[in-house]
Amino acid sequence: MTVLSAPHTAVHHGRLRGAGNMVARNLLIYRHTWYLLLAEVFEPVLYLLSIGVGIGQLVGRVPGLGDSPVAYSAFVAPALLATAAMNGAMNETTFNMFAKLRLNRTYESIRATPMTAQHIALGEALWAVLRGTLITTGFLVVVSVLGLAHSAGILLVLPGAALIGFAFASAGLVVVTYLRSWQDFQFIQLAMLPMFLFATTFYPLGVYPRWLQIVVECLPLYQSIELVRQPSLGQVGFQLLVPVVYLTVFGAVSLRWAMRRIDRALTR
C-alpha cells in the first residue's frame, strides 16, 4: 500500500514545490512595487467612507443578522472586506496574468524549466490568495481604526479572506484562458459590477423579493460576504459551514478546470 502511494506523494510534493517557486518569483518582483497594493486598499476605503460612513449618517441602523439592528457602517464594512479579498485575488489572476500569458509570454520561458502548467496554475493561485489576504489585512486595519470592529469574531476575517481569495483566484485562472484581448475585460466588469451591487454589499437580503433572494444566495460574492459578516457581527456557529463548503467546492472545481485550460494554452 505504501509502495503504491509513494508516486502520488512524490507528485503532490512536486506540485507544491513548483507552486512555491512561482510564489517566490512573484515575491521577488513585487518587493519593488509593494506600494501598488495600497491602491487596492484605498478603493474599498473610499467606498466605506463615502457610503458606509457618509450615507450611513442618513440611513442610521439597518437589520443585521437576526433581529438585532446594527449601524449601517458596521453592516457595510464586512462586505467591503470580502470584496477587497475578491478583487485582490481576481485582479492578479486576470489582469496581471493576462499580460504574462498573452503579451509578455512569461510562461513560455518558465515552461523551458521543469515547471509544468499545473505548477504555474497552482503557484499563481497561491500568490493571488496571498495578495488578496494582504489587501484585506490592510483594509482590516482601517476598519479597526475607524472603530467598526465590534466583535472578537473579526479575527476570522483573515482565514475567511484566504478562502475567498482561493475561490476567486481559481475562477480568475479559468476566465483568463478565455480572454482574447484587453477589450474582453469589459465582460468581466459586466459580471462583477452587478454582483458587487446586488450581493448584499449595501442592502440587507430582505429588501429583495424571495425569487431574487434565491438568485443572490447563489452568488459567490454573497457567500463570501456571509463568511465575513457573520463573525464580524458576533455570530459564529455551524451556519458558517455553508459559505465555507460553497467557496471550497467553487474554488476546487475552478482550479481543476483552470489547470486543464492553462495546460492547453501553453502547449498549443
Coordinates of C-alpha atoms in Angstrom, one line a residue:
M1 CA 0.0 0.0 0.0
T2 CA 2.8 2.4 0.9
V3 CA 4.7 1.5 -2.3
L4 CA 1.6 2.3 -4.4
S5 CA 1.0 5.6 -2.8
A6 CA 4.6 6.8 -3.0
P7 CA 4.4 8.0 -6.6
H8 CA 1.3 10.0 -5.8
T9 CA 3.0 11.5 -2.7
A10 CA 6.0 12.5 -4.8
V11 CA 3.8 14.1 -7.4
H12 CA 1.9 16.0 -4.7
H13 CA 5.2 17.3 -3.1
G14 CA 6.4 18.2 -6.6
R15 CA 3.4 20.3 -7.3
L16 CA 3.7 22.2 -4.0
R17 CA 7.4 22.8 -4.6
G18 CA 6.8 24.1 -8.1
A19 CA 3.9 26.3 -6.9
G20 CA 6.2 27.6 -4.2
N21 CA 8.8 28.6 -6.8
M22 CA 6.1 30.6 -8.6
V23 CA 5.2 32.4 -5.4
A24 CA 8.8 33.1 -4.6
R25 CA 9.2 34.6 -8.1
N26 CA 6.3 36.9 -7.6
L27 CA 7.5 38.0 -4.2
L28 CA 10.9 38.9 -5.7
I29 CA 9.1 41.1 -8.3
Y30 CA 6.6 42.7 -6.0
R31 CA 9.1 43.7 -3.4
H32 CA 9.9 46.6 -5.6
T33 CA 6.3 47.5 -6.3
W34 CA 4.6 46.7 -3.0
Y35 CA 3.1 50.2 -2.9
L36 CA 0.7 49.1 -5.7
L37 CA -1.2 47.1 -3.1
L38 CA -2.0 50.3 -1.2
A39 CA -4.1 51.5 -4.2
E40 CA -6.3 48.4 -3.9
V41 CA -6.7 49.1 -0.2
F42 CA -7.6 52.7 -1.0
E43 CA -10.6 51.8 -3.2
P44 CA -12.7 50.0 -0.5
V45 CA -11.7 52.6 2.0
L46 CA -13.3 55.2 -0.3
Y47 CA -16.5 53.1 -0.5
L48 CA -16.5 52.7 3.3
L49 CA -16.1 56.4 4.0
S50 CA -18.5 57.7 1.3
I51 CA -21.2 55.1 1.6
G52 CA -20.8 53.3 4.8
V53 CA -20.0 56.3 6.9
G54 CA -21.3 59.2 4.8
I55 CA -24.6 57.8 3.7
G56 CA -24.7 55.8 6.9
Q57 CA -25.3 59.0 8.8
L58 CA -28.6 59.4 6.9
V59 CA -29.6 55.7 7.0
G60 CA -28.9 55.1 10.7
R61 CA -29.3 51.5 11.7
V62 CA -30.3 48.6 9.5
P63 CA -31.4 44.9 10.1
G64 CA -28.2 43.0 10.9
L65 CA -28.2 39.2 11.5
G66 CA -31.3 38.0 13.3
D67 CA -33.4 40.7 15.0
S68 CA -30.6 43.0 16.2
P69 CA -30.2 46.2 14.1
V70 CA -26.7 47.4 13.5
A71 CA -25.1 50.7 12.4
Y72 CA -25.1 50.9 8.6
S73 CA -21.3 51.4 8.6
A74 CA -20.8 48.2 10.6
F75 CA -23.1 46.4 8.1
V76 CA -21.2 47.6 5.1
A77 CA -17.6 47.2 6.4
P78 CA -17.5 43.3 6.4
A79 CA -19.0 43.2 2.9
L80 CA -16.2 45.5 1.7
L81 CA -13.6 43.3 3.4
A82 CA -14.9 40.4 1.5
T83 CA -14.9 42.4 -1.7
A84 CA -11.3 43.5 -1.1
A85 CA -10.3 39.8 -0.8
M86 CA -12.2 39.0 -4.0
N87 CA -10.7 41.9 -6.1
G88 CA -7.2 41.4 -4.8
A89 CA -7.1 37.8 -5.9
M90 CA -9.2 38.2 -9.1
N91 CA -7.1 41.1 -10.4
E92 CA -4.0 39.1 -10.1
T93 CA -5.2 36.1 -12.0
T94 CA -7.0 38.1 -14.7
F95 CA -5.3 41.5 -15.4
N96 CA -1.8 40.6 -14.3
M97 CA -1.8 37.1 -15.6
F98 CA -3.3 38.1 -19.0
A99 CA -0.1 40.1 -19.7
K100 CA 2.1 37.2 -18.7
L101 CA 0.1 34.7 -20.8
R102 CA -0.7 36.7 -23.9
L103 CA 1.6 39.6 -24.2
N104 CA 4.9 39.0 -22.4
R105 CA 4.9 35.3 -23.0
T106 CA 6.3 34.9 -19.5
Y107 CA 5.1 31.3 -19.1
E108 CA 6.8 30.1 -22.3
S109 CA 10.2 30.7 -20.7
I110 CA 9.1 29.2 -17.4
R111 CA 7.9 26.1 -19.3
A112 CA 11.5 25.7 -20.5
T113 CA 12.4 24.7 -17.0
P114 CA 11.0 21.6 -15.1
M115 CA 7.9 23.7 -14.2
T116 CA 4.6 22.4 -15.6
A117 CA 1.3 24.1 -16.4
Q118 CA -0.1 22.7 -13.1
H119 CA 2.8 24.2 -11.2
I120 CA 2.1 27.6 -12.8
A121 CA -1.7 27.5 -12.2
L122 CA -1.3 26.4 -8.6
G123 CA 1.5 28.9 -7.9
E124 CA -0.4 31.8 -9.4
A125 CA -3.5 30.8 -7.4
L126 CA -1.4 30.7 -4.1
W127 CA 0.2 34.0 -4.9
A128 CA -3.2 35.6 -5.6
V129 CA -4.5 34.2 -2.3
L130 CA -1.5 35.8 -0.5
R131 CA -2.1 39.1 -2.4
G132 CA -5.8 39.2 -1.6
T133 CA -5.2 38.4 2.1
L134 CA -2.6 41.2 2.3
I135 CA -5.0 43.7 0.9
T136 CA -7.8 42.5 3.2
T137 CA -5.4 42.9 6.2
G138 CA -4.6 46.5 5.2
F139 CA -8.3 47.3 5.0
L140 CA -9.0 45.5 8.2
V141 CA -6.5 47.8 10.0
V142 CA -8.5 50.8 8.6
V143 CA -11.8 49.3 9.7
S144 CA -10.4 48.7 13.2
V145 CA -9.0 52.3 13.4
L146 CA -12.5 53.6 12.5
G147 CA -14.0 51.6 15.4
L148 CA -16.1 49.3 13.2
A149 CA -14.7 46.1 14.6
H150 CA -17.2 45.3 17.3
S151 CA -16.7 41.6 17.8
A152 CA -13.7 39.3 18.5
G153 CA -15.0 37.3 15.6
I154 CA -13.4 39.9 13.3
L155 CA -10.2 37.8 13.7
L156 CA -11.9 35.1 11.5
V157 CA -11.7 37.6 8.6
L158 CA -8.2 36.7 7.7
P159 CA -8.7 32.9 7.2
G160 CA -12.0 33.8 5.6
A161 CA -10.2 36.2 3.2
A162 CA -7.8 33.4 2.3
L163 CA -10.7 31.1 1.3
I164 CA -12.4 33.9 -0.6
G165 CA -9.1 34.6 -2.4
F166 CA -8.7 30.9 -3.3
A167 CA -12.2 30.7 -4.7
F168 CA -11.9 33.9 -6.9
A169 CA -8.3 33.3 -7.8
S170 CA -9.2 29.9 -9.2
A171 CA -12.2 31.4 -11.1
G172 CA -9.9 34.1 -12.5
L173 CA -7.5 31.5 -13.8
V174 CA -10.4 29.9 -15.7
V175 CA -11.5 33.3 -17.1
V176 CA -8.1 34.5 -18.2
T177 CA -7.7 31.5 -20.5
Y178 CA -10.8 32.6 -22.5
L179 CA -9.7 36.2 -22.9
R180 CA -8.6 37.2 -26.4
S181 CA -7.7 40.9 -25.9
W182 CA -7.9 43.7 -23.4
Q183 CA -11.4 44.5 -24.8
D184 CA -12.7 41.3 -23.3
F185 CA -12.2 42.6 -19.8
Q186 CA -15.4 44.5 -20.2
F187 CA -17.2 41.2 -19.9
I188 CA -15.6 40.6 -16.5
Q189 CA -16.8 44.0 -15.3
L190 CA -20.2 43.2 -16.8
A191 CA -20.4 40.2 -14.4
M192 CA -18.5 41.6 -11.4
L193 CA -20.3 45.0 -11.0
P194 CA -23.9 43.7 -10.7
M195 CA -22.7 41.0 -8.3
F196 CA -20.9 43.7 -6.2
L197 CA -24.1 45.8 -6.1
F198 CA -26.6 43.1 -5.5
A199 CA -24.8 40.6 -3.2
T200 CA -26.0 42.4 0.0
T201 CA -22.9 44.6 -0.1
F202 CA -25.0 47.7 0.7
Y203 CA -28.5 46.3 1.3
P204 CA -29.9 43.5 3.5
L205 CA -31.1 40.4 1.7
G206 CA -34.6 41.1 3.0
V207 CA -35.1 44.1 0.7
Y208 CA -35.4 41.7 -2.3
P209 CA -38.4 39.6 -3.3
R210 CA -38.0 35.9 -2.5
W211 CA -37.2 34.8 -6.0
L212 CA -34.4 37.3 -6.2
Q213 CA -33.1 36.4 -2.8
I214 CA -32.6 32.8 -4.1
V215 CA -30.6 34.2 -7.0
V216 CA -28.5 36.4 -4.7
E217 CA -27.8 33.5 -2.4
C218 CA -26.3 31.5 -5.2
L219 CA -23.7 34.3 -6.0
P220 CA -20.1 33.5 -4.8
L221 CA -19.7 37.1 -3.5
Y222 CA -22.8 36.7 -1.3
Q223 CA -21.4 33.6 0.3
S224 CA -18.1 35.4 0.7
I225 CA -19.8 38.4 2.4
E226 CA -21.7 36.0 4.7
L227 CA -18.4 34.3 5.6
V228 CA -17.0 37.6 6.8
R229 CA -20.1 39.5 8.0
Q230 CA -21.4 36.8 10.4
P231 CA -18.3 36.6 12.6
S232 CA -17.8 40.4 12.3
L233 CA -21.3 40.9 13.8
G234 CA -20.7 38.3 16.5
Q235 CA -22.4 35.3 15.0
V236 CA -20.0 32.3 15.0
G237 CA -21.6 28.9 14.6
F238 CA -22.4 26.0 12.3
Q239 CA -24.1 28.3 9.8
L240 CA -20.6 29.4 8.7
L241 CA -20.2 25.9 7.2
V242 CA -22.5 26.9 4.3
P243 CA -20.2 29.6 2.8
V244 CA -17.1 27.6 3.7
V245 CA -18.3 24.5 1.8
Y246 CA -19.6 26.6 -1.1
L247 CA -16.3 28.5 -1.6
T248 CA -14.2 25.4 -1.1
V249 CA -16.1 23.5 -3.8
F250 CA -16.3 26.5 -6.1
G251 CA -12.5 27.1 -5.8
A252 CA -11.5 23.4 -6.2
V253 CA -13.7 22.9 -9.3
S254 CA -12.4 26.1 -10.8
L255 CA -8.8 25.3 -10.1
R256 CA -9.2 21.8 -11.7
W257 CA -10.8 23.4 -14.7
A258 CA -8.1 26.1 -14.9
M259 CA -5.2 23.6 -14.8
R260 CA -6.6 21.9 -17.9
R261 CA -7.2 25.2 -19.7
I262 CA -3.7 26.6 -18.9
D263 CA -2.0 23.4 -20.0
R264 CA -3.8 23.6 -23.3
A265 CA -3.0 27.3 -23.7
L266 CA 0.7 26.7 -23.1
T267 CA 1.1 23.6 -25.2
R268 CA -0.6 24.6 -28.4

